[in-house]
Structures are given as structure tokens and as C-alpha cells.
PDB file of C-alpha atoms in Angstrom:
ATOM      1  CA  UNK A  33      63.091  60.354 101.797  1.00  0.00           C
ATOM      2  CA  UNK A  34      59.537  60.691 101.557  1.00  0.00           C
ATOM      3  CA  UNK A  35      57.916  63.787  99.601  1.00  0.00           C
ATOM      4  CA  UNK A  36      57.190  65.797 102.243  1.00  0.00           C
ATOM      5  CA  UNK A  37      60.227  65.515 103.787  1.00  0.00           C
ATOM      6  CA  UNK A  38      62.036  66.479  99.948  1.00  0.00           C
ATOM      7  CA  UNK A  39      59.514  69.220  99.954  1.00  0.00           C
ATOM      8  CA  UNK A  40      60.054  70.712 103.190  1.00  0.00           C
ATOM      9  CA  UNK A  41      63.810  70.824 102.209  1.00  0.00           C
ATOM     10  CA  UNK A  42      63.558  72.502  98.632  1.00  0.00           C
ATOM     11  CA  UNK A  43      61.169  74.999 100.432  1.00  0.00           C
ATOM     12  CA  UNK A  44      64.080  75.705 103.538  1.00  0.00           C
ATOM     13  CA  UNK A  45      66.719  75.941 100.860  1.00  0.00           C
ATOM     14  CA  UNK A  46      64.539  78.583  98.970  1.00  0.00           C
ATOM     15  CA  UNK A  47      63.435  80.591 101.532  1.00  0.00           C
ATOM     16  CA  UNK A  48      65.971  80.581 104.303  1.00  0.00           C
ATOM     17  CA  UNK A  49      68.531  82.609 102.180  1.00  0.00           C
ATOM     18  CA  UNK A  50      65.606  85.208 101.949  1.00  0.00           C
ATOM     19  CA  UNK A  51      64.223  85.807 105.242  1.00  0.00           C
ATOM     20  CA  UNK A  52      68.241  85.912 106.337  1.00  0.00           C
ATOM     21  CA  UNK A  53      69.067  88.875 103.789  1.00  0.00           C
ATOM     22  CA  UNK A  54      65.310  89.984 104.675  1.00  0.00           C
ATOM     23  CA  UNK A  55      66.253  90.050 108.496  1.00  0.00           C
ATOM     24  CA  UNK A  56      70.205  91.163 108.155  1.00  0.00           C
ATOM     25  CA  UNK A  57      68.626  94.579 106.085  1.00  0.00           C
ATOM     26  CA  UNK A  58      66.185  95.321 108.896  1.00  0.00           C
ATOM     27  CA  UNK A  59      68.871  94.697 111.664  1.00  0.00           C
ATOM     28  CA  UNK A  60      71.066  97.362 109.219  1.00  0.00           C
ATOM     29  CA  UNK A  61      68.308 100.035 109.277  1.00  0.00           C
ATOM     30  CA  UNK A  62      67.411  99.235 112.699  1.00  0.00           C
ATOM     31  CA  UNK A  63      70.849 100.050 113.844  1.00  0.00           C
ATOM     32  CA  UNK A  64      71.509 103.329 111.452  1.00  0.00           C
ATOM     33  CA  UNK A  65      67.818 104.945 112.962  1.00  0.00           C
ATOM     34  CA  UNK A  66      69.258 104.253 116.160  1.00  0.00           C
ATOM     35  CA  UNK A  67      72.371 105.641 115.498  1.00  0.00           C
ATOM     36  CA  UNK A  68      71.174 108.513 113.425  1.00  0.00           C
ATOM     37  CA  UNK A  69      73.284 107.286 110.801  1.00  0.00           C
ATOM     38  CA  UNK A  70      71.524 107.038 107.728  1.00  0.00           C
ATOM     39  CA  UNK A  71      72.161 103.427 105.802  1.00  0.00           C
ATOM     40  CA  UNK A  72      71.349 104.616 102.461  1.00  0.00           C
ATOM     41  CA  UNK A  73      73.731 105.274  99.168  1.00  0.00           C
ATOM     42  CA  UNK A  74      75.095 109.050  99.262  1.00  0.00           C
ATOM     43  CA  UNK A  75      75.303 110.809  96.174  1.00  0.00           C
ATOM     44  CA  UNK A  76      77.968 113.447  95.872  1.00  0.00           C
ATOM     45  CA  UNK A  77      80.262 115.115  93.328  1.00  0.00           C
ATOM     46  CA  UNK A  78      82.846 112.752  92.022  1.00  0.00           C
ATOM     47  CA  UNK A  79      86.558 113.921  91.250  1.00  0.00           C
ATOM     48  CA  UNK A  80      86.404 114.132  87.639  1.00  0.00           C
ATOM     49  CA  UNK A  81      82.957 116.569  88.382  1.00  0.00           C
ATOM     50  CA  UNK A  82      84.603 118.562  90.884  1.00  0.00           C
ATOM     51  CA  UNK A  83      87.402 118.711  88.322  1.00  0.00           C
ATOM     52  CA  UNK A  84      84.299 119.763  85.743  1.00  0.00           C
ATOM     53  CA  UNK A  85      83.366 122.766  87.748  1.00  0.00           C
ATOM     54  CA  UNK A  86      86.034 123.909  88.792  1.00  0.00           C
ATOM     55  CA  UNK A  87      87.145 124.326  84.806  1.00  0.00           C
ATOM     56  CA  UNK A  88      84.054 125.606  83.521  1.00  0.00           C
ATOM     57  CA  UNK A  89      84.265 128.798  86.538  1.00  0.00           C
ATOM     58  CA  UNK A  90      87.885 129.411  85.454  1.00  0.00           C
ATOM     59  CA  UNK A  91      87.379 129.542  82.033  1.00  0.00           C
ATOM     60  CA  UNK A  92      83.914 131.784  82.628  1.00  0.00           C
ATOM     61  CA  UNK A  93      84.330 133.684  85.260  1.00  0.00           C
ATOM     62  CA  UNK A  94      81.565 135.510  86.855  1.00  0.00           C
ATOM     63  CA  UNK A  95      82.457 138.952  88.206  1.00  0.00           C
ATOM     64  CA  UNK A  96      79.311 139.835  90.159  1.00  0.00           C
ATOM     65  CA  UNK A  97      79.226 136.715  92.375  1.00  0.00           C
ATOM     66  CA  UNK A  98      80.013 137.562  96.045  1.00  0.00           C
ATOM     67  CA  UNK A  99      80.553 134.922  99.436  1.00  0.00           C
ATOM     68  CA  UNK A 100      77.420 134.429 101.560  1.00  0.00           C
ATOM     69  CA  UNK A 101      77.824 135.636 105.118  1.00  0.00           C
ATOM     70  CA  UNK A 102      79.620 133.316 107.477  1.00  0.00           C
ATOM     71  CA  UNK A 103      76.690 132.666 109.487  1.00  0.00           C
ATOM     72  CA  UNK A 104      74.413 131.637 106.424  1.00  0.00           C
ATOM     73  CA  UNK A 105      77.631 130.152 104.701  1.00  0.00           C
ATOM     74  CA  UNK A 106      78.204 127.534 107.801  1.00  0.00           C
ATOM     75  CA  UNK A 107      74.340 125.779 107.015  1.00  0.00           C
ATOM     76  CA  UNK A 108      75.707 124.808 103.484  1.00  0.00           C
ATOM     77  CA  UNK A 109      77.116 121.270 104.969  1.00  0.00           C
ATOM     78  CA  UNK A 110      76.340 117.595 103.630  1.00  0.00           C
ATOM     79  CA  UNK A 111      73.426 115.952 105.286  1.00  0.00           C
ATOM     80  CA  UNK A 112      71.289 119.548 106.047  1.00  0.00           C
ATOM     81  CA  UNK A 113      68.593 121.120 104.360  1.00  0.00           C
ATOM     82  CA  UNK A 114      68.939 124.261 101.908  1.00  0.00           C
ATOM     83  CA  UNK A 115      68.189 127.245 104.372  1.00  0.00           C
ATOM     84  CA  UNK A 116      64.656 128.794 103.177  1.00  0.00           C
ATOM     85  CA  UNK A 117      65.135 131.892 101.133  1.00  0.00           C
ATOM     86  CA  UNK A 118      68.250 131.729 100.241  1.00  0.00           C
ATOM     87  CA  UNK A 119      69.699 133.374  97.033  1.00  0.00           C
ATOM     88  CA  UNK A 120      70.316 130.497  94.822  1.00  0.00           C
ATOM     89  CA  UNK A 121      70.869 129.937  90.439  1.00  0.00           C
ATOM     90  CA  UNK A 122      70.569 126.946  88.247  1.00  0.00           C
ATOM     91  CA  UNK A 123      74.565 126.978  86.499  1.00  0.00           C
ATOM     92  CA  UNK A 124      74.338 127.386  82.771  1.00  0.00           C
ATOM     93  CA  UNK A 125      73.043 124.135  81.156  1.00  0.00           C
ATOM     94  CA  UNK A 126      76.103 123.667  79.330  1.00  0.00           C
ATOM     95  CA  UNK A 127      77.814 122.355  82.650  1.00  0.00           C
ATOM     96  CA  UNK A 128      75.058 120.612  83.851  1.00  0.00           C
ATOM     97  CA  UNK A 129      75.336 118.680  80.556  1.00  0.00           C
ATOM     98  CA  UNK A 130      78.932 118.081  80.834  1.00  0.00           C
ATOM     99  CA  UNK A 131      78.426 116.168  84.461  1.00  0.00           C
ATOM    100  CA  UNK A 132      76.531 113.048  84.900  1.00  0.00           C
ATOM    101  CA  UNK A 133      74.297 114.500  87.938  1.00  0.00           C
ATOM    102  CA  UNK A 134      70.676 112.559  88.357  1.00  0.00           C
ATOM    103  CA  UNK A 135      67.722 113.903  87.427  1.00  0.00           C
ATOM    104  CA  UNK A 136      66.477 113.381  91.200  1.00  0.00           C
ATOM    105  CA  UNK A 137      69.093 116.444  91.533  1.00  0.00           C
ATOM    106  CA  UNK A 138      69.686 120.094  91.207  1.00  0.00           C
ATOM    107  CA  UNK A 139      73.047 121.962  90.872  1.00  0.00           C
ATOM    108  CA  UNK A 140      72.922 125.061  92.845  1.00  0.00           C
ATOM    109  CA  UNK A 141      75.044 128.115  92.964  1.00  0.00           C
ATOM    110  CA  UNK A 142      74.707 129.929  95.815  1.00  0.00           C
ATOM    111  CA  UNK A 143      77.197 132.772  96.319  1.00  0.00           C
ATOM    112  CA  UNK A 144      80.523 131.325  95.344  1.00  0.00           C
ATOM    113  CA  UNK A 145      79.538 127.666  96.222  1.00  0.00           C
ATOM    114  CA  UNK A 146      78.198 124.706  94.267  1.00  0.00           C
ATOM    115  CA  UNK A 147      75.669 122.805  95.554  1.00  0.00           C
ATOM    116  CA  UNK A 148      74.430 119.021  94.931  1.00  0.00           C
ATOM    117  CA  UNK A 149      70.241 119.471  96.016  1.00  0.00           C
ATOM    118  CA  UNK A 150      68.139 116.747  96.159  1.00  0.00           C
ATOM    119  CA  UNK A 151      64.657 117.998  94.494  1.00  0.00           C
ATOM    120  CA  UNK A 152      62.106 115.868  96.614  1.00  0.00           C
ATOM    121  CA  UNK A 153      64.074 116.818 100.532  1.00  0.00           C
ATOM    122  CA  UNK A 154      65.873 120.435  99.539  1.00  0.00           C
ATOM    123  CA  UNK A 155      68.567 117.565 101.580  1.00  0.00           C
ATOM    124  CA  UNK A 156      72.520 118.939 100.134  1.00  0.00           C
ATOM    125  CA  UNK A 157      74.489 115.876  99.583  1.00  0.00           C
ATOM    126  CA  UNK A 158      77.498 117.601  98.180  1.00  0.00           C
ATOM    127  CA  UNK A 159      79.335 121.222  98.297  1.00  0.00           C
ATOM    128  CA  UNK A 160      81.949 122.637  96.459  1.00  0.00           C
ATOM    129  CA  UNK A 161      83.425 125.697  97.908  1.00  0.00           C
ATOM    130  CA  UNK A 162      85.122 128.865  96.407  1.00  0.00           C
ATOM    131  CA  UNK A 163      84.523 127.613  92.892  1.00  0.00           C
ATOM    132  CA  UNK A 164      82.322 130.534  90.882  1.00  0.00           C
ATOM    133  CA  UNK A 165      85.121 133.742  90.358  1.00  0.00           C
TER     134      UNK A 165
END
């Protein structure tokens, strides 16, 4: 084998691999933006959080909290922007401490919910209902 030949093979076993992951990840997105399915990791609440929060709202209750309306209460869902002007608090730090939530985050409580915000979109990726009492 000549070194051309040698070198043309070294460079196909080096790249190939690449522009096939390269072109399999573009086929991916390509099919999620034309499914409206978005391709990316989701961040929500794991058990042992949800487990968290509800615990820390039992054992401090909050006794002027009240429900949002139905209406209002329904745009609260994974995947959808926080509705503009909407009542919402930052939970005591001491919780936020407890859970391992990313700093690209916010925990929200808005009426008797817990929300998982991301900062940059105002996008919810997680809700917890009927937690703060």
C-alpha cells in the first residue's frame, strides 16, 4: 500500500465516525422541529425533590396561600411559558438549598403550586400541584 492510499484510509477511519454522528444529530433535530417535539434534555423535579417539597410545606405551613383561578391555573403545564403578571414568590432559601435545582432555574410558588422556571425562556419544565398549605 502506497502512502497515499494508507493516508486516505487513516483520514476515512477518523473522520467517517464524525460526519455520521455529525449527520445522525441533524437528522434528530430535523425530525423533532418537524414534529414539534423538542430533542433536547428536560429538566424536572425528581422524586426525592418532590418528596423535598412536599415535607418542607407540611412541616411549615402557610395559612394565607390561596388556589389560582381555574382559568389562570390550567396555563401552569410543562412545556408553556409563565403567564405575564402573574402573582408569583421565590420559596424560602432554606428549601431551595435542600434540592439540587440548577442555577439556570427558579423555584416558583404561585398560589398553592410549585413551579420549575427556566430564567433565560420564563419556559416551566416542572409543576407540583397542591403542595403550599
Amino acid at each position: 500500500m502506497n502512502k497515499l492510499a494508507l493516508g486516505a484510509t487513516i483520514l476515512g477511519v477518523l473522520v467517517l465516525p464524525f460526519i455520521a454522528l455529525t449527520s445522525s444529530e441533524a437528522a434528530a433535530q430535523k425530525r423533532g422541529s418537524q414534529t414539534g417535539v423538542d430533542v433536547s434534555l428536560e429538566v424536572t423535579f425528581s422524586i426525592g425533590d418532590q418528596a423535598q417539597i412536599r415535607e418542607f410545606y407540611t412541616a411549615h405551613p402557610r395559612t394565607s396561600t390561596e388556589s389560582l383561578p381555574p382559568g389562570i391555573r390550567k396555563k401552569l403545564a410543562r412545556g408553556k411559558p409563565l403567564p405575564p403578571g402573574i402573582a408569583k414568590r421565590f420559596p424560602p432559601d432554606e428549601l431551595r438549598t435542600r434540592l439540587a435545582v440548577p442555577r439556570e432555574y427558579d423555584l416558583i410558588e404561585v398560589g398553592v403550586d410549585v413551579l420549575l422556571v427556566e430564567v433565560a425562556t420564563g419556559i416551566i419544565h416542572d409543576v407540583l400541584m397542591d403542595v403550599i398549605r
